[in-house]
mmCIF file of C-alpha atoms and ligand atoms in Angstrom:
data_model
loop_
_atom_site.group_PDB
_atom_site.id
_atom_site.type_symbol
_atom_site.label_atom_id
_atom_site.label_comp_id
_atom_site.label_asym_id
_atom_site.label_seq_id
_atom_site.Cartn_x
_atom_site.Cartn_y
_atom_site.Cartn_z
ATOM 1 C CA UNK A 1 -50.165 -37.661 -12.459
ATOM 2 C CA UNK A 2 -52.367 -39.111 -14.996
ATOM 3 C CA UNK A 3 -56.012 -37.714 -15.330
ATOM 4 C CA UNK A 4 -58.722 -39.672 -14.236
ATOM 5 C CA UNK A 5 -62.385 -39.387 -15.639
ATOM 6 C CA UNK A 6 -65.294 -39.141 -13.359
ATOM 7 C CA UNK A 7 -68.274 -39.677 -14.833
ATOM 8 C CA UNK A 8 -71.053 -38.059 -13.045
ATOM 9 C CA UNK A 9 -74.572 -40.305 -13.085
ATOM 10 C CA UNK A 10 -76.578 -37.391 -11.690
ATOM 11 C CA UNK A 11 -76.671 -36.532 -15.635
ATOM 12 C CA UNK A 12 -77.734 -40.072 -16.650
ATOM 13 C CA UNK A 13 -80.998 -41.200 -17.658
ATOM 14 C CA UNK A 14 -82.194 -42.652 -14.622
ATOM 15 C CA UNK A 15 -85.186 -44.442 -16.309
ATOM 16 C CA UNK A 16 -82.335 -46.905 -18.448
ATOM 17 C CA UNK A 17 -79.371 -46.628 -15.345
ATOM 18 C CA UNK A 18 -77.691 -49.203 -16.102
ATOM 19 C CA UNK A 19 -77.090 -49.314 -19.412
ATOM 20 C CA UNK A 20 -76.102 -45.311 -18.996
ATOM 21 C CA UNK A 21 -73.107 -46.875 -16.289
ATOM 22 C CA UNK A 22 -72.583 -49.492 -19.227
ATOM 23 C CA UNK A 23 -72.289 -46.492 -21.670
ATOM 24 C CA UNK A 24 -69.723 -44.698 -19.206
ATOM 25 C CA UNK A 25 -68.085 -47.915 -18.626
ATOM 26 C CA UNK A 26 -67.603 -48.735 -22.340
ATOM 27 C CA UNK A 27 -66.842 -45.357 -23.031
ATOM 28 C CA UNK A 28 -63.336 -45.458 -21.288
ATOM 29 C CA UNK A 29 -64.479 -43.427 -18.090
ATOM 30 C CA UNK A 30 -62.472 -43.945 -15.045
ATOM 31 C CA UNK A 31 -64.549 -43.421 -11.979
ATOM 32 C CA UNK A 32 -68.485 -43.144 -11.482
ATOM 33 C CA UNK A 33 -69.406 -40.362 -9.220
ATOM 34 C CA UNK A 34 -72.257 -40.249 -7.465
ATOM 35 C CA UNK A 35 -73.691 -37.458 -5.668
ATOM 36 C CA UNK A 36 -75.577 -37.379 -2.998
ATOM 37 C CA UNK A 37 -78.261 -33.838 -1.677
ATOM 38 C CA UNK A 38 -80.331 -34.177 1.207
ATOM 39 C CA UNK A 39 -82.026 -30.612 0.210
ATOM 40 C CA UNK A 40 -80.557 -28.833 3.316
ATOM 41 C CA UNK A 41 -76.824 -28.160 2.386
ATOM 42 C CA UNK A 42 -77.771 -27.731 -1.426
ATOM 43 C CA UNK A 43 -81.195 -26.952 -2.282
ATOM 44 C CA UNK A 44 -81.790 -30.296 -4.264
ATOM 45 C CA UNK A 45 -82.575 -33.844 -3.162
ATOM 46 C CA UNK A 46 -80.575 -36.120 -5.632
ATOM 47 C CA UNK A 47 -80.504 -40.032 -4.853
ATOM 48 C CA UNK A 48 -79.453 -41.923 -1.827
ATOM 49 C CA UNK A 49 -78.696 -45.336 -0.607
ATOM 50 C CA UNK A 50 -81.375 -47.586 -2.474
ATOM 51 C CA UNK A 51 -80.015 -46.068 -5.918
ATOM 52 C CA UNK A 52 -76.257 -46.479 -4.878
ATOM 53 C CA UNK A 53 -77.055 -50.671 -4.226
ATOM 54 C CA UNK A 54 -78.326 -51.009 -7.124
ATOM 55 C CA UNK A 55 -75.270 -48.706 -9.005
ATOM 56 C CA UNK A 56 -72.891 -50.980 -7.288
ATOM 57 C CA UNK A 57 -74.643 -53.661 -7.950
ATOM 58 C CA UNK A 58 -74.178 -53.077 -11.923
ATOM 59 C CA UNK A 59 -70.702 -51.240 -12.205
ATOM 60 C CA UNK A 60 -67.182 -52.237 -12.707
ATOM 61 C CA UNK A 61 -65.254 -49.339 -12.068
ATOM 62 C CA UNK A 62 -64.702 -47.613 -8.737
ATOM 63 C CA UNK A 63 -67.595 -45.546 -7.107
ATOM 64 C CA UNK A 64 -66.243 -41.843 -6.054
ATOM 65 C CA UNK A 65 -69.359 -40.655 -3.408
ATOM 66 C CA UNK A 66 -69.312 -36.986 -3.171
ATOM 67 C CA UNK A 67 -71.645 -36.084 -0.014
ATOM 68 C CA UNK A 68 -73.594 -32.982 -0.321
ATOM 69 C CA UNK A 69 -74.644 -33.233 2.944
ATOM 70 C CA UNK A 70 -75.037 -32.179 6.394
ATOM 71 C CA UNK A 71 -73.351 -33.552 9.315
ATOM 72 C CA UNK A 72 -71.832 -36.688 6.807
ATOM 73 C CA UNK A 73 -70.275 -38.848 9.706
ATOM 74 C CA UNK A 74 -73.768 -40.142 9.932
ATOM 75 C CA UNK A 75 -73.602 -42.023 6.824
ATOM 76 C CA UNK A 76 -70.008 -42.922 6.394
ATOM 77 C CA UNK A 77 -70.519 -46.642 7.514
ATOM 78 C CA UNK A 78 -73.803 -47.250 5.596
ATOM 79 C CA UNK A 79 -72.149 -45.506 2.102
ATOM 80 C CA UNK A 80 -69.349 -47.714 2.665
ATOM 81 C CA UNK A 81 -71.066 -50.842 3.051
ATOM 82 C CA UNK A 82 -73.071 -50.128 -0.016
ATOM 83 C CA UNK A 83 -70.183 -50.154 -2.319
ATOM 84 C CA UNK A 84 -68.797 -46.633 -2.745
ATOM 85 C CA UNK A 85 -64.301 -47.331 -2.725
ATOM 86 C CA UNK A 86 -64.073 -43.282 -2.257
ATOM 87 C CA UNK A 87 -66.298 -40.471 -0.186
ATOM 88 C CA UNK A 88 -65.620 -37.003 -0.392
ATOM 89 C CA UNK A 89 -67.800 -34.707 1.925
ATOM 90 C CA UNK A 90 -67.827 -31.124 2.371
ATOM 91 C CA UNK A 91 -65.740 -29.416 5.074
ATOM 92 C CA UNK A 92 -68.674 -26.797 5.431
ATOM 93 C CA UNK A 93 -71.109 -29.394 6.303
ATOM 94 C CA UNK A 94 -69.296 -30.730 9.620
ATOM 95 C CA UNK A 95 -67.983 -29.292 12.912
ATOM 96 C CA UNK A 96 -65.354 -31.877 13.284
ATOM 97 C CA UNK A 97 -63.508 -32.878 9.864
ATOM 98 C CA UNK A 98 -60.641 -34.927 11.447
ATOM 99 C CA UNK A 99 -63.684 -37.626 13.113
ATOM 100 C CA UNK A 100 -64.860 -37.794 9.203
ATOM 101 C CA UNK A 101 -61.684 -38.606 7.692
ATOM 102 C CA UNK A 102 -60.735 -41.313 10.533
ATOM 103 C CA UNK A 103 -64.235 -42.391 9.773
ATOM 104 C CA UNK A 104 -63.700 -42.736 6.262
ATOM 105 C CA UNK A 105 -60.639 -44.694 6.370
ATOM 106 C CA UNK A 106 -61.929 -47.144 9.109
ATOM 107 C CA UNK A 107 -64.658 -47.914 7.016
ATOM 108 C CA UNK A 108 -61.996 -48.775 3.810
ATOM 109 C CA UNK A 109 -62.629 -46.096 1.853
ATOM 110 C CA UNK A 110 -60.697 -43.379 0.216
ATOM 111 C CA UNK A 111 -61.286 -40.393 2.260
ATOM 112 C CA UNK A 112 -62.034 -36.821 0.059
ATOM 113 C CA UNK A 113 -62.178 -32.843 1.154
ATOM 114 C CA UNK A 114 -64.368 -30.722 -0.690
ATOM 115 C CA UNK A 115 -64.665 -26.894 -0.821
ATOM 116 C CA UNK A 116 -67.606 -24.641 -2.339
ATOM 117 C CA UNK A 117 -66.184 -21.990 -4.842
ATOM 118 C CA UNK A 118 -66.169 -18.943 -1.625
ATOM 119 C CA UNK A 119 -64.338 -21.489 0.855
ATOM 120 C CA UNK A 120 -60.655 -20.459 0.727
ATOM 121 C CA UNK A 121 -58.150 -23.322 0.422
ATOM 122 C CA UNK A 122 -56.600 -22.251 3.849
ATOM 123 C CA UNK A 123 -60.162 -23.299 5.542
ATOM 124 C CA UNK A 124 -58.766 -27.145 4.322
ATOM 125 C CA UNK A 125 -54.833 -26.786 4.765
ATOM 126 C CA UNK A 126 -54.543 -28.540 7.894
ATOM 127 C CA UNK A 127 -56.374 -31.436 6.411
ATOM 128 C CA UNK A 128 -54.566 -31.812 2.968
ATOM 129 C CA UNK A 129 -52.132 -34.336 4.439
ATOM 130 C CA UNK A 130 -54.392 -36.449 5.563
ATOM 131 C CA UNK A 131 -56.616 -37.060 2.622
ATOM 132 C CA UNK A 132 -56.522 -38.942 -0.676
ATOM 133 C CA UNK A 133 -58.325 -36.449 -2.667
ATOM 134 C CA UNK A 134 -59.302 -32.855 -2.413
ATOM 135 C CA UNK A 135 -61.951 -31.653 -4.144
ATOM 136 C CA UNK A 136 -62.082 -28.097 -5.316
ATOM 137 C CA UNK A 137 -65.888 -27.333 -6.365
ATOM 138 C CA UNK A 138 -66.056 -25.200 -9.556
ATOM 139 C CA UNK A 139 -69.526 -24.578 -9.730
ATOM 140 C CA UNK A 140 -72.177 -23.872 -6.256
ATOM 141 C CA UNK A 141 -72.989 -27.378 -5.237
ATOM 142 C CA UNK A 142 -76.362 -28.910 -6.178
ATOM 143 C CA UNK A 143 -77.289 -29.083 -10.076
ATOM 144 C CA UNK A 144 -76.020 -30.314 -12.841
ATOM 145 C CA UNK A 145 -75.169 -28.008 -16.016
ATOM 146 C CA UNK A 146 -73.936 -25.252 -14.613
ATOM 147 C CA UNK A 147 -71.178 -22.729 -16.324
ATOM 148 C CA UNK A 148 -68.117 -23.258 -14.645
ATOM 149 C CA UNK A 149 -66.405 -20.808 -12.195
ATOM 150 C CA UNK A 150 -62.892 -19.075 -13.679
ATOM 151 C CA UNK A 151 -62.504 -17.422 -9.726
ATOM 152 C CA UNK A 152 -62.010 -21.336 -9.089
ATOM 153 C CA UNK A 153 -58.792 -21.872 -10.976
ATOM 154 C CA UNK A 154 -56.298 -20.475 -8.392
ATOM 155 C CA UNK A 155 -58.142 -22.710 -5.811
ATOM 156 C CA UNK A 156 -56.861 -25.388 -7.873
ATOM 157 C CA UNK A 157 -53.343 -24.633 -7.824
ATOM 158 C CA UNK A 158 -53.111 -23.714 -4.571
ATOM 159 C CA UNK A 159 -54.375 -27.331 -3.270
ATOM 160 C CA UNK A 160 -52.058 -28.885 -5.967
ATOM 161 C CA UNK A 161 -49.060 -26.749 -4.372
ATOM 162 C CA UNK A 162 -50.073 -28.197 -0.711
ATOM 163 C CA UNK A 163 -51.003 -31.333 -1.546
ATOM 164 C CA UNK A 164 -47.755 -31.657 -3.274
ATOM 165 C CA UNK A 165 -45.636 -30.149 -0.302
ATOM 166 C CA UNK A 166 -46.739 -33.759 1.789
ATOM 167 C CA UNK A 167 -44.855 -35.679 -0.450
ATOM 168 C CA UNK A 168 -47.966 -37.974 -0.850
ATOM 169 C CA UNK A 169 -50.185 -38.982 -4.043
ATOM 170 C CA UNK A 170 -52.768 -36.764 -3.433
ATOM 171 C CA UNK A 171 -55.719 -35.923 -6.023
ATOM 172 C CA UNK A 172 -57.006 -32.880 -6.534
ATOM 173 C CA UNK A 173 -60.487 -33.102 -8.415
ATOM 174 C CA UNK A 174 -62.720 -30.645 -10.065
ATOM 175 C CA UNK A 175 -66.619 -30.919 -10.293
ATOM 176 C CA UNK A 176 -68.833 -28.514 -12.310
ATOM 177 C CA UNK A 177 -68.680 -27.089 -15.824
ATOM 178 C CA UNK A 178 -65.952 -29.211 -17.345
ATOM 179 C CA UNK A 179 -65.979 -29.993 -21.012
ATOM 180 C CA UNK A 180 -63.225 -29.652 -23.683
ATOM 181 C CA UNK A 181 -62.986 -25.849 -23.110
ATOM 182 C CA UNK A 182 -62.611 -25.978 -19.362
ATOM 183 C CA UNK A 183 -61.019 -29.341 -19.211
ATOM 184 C CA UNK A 184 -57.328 -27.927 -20.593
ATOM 185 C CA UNK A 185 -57.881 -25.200 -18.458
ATOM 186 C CA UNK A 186 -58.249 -27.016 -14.499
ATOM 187 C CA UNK A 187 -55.496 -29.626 -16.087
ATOM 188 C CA UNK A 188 -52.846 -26.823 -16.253
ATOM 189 C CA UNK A 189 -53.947 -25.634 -12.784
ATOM 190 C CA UNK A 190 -53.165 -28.792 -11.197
ATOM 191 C CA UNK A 191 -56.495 -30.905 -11.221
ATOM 192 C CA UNK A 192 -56.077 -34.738 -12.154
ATOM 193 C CA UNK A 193 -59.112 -36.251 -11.527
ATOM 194 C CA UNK A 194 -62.304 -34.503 -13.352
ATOM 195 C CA UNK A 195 -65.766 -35.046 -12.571
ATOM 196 C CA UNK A 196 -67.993 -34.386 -16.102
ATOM 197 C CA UNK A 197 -71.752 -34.624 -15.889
ATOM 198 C CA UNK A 198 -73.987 -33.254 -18.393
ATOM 199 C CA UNK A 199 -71.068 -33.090 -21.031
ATOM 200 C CA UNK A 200 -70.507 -36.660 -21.144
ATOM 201 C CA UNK A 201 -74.401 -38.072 -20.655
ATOM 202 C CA UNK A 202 -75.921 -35.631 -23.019
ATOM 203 C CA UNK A 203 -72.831 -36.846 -25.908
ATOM 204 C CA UNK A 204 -73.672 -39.074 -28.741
ATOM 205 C CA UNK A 205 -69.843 -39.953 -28.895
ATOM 206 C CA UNK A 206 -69.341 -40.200 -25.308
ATOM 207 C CA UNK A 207 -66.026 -42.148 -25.722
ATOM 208 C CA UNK A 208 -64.191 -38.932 -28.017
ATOM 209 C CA UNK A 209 -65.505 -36.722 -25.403
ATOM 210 C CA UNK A 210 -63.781 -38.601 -22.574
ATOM 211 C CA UNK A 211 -60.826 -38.596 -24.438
ATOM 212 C CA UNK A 212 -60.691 -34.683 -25.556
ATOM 213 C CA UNK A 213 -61.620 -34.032 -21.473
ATOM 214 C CA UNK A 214 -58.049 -36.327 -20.724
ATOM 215 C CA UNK A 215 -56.274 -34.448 -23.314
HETATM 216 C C1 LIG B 1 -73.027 -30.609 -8.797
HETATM 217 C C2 LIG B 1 -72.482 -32.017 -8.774
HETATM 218 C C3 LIG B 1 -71.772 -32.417 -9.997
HETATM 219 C C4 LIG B 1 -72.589 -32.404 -11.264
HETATM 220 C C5 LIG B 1 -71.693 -31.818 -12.309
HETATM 221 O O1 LIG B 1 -73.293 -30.177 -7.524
HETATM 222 O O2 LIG B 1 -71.593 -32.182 -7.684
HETATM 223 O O3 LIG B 1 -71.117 -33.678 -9.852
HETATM 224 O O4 LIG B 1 -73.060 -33.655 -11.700
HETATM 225 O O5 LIG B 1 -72.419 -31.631 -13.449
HETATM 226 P P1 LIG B 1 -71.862 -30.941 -14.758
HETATM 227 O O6 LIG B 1 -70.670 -31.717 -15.209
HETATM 228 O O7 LIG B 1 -73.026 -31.041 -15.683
HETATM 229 O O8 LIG B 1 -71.517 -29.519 -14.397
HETATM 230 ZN ZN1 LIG B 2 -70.305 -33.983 -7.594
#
């Protein structure tokens, strides 16, 4: 599968937004990701829907939400609406995962399973075949910068293994820590779709990164 770039506006200088998504967009990324804390299942409050309008007002490429969130289902329809194409929410964060996927697709959207670094893969198995992207967290959820998590890379493989086993096109994403030393790393795993942050934003040469991180 070919690897897709995520580029991750929680590292972008909100004071000049746009012309950070322009940078990103210009830059060859693939996907903006935009994450969204509500302080209770992460410690930090990130941005919500007001900031997401006005993203999706100003971008071109696809919008990849990744809920850090409890109980998600409640905002499914309203992240929709506002422009996001794909939502990934975390599998710790609601009782009943199948009503959030259904949710998800009704509303038009991609539909994405995500799993902190100490949630085994089997916790998600069930789900795999019904999703368009799993997302295997390789840092704890909630800030940007962090070193990335080597316990993470058999997590990888063993949702590319399942997700492979349905016969379907199935991403399997990484979020947290990934520059040009961990990038080769999570692409030899399995991962095709990576989520970079602080690597990319804080860049002079944002385009070379991108294209060292898709090797
Ligand atoms: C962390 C977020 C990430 C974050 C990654 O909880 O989900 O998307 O922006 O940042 P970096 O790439 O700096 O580790
Ligand atoms: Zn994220």
């Amino acid at each position: 599968m070919e690897t897709i770039i995520s580029a991750s506006l929680l590292s972008a200088d909100f004071s000049r937004l746009g012309e950070d998504i322009k940078r990103a967009e210009n830059s060859g990324a693939d996907w903006l990701h935009y994450d969204v804390m509500d302080g209770i299942f992460v410690p930090s409050i990130s941005f919500g829907e007001p900031v997401l309008k006005c993203v999706s007002a100003s971008a071109e490429l696809p919008i990849d939400v990744h809920l850090m969130i409890t109980d998600p289902v409640r905002y499914i329809d309203r992240y929709a609406a506002l422009g996001a194409d794909g939502i990934t929410f975390h599998c710790e964060a609601c009782d009943n995962v199948n009503e959030v996927i259904d949710r998800i697709h009704k509303a038009g959207c991609h539909a994405g399973i995500s799993v902190k670094p100490a949630t085994p893969v089997s916790e998600i198995e069930q789900y795999i075949a019904d999703v368009d992207l799993v997302l295997i967290m390789t840092v704890e959820p909630g800030f940007g910068g962090q070193e990335f998590m080597d316990c993470t890379l058999e997590k990888i493989a063993q949702a590319r293994d399942i997700a492979d086993r349905t016969g379907r096109d199935i991403n399997i994403q990484v979020d947290g820590g990934i520059n040009d030393k961990t990038a080769p790393l999570v692409r030899k795993y399995g991962a095709n779709v990576l989520v970079s942050g602080s690597h990319l934003f804080c860049a002079d040469d944002m385009a070379e990164r991108i294209k060292v991180l898709r090797g």
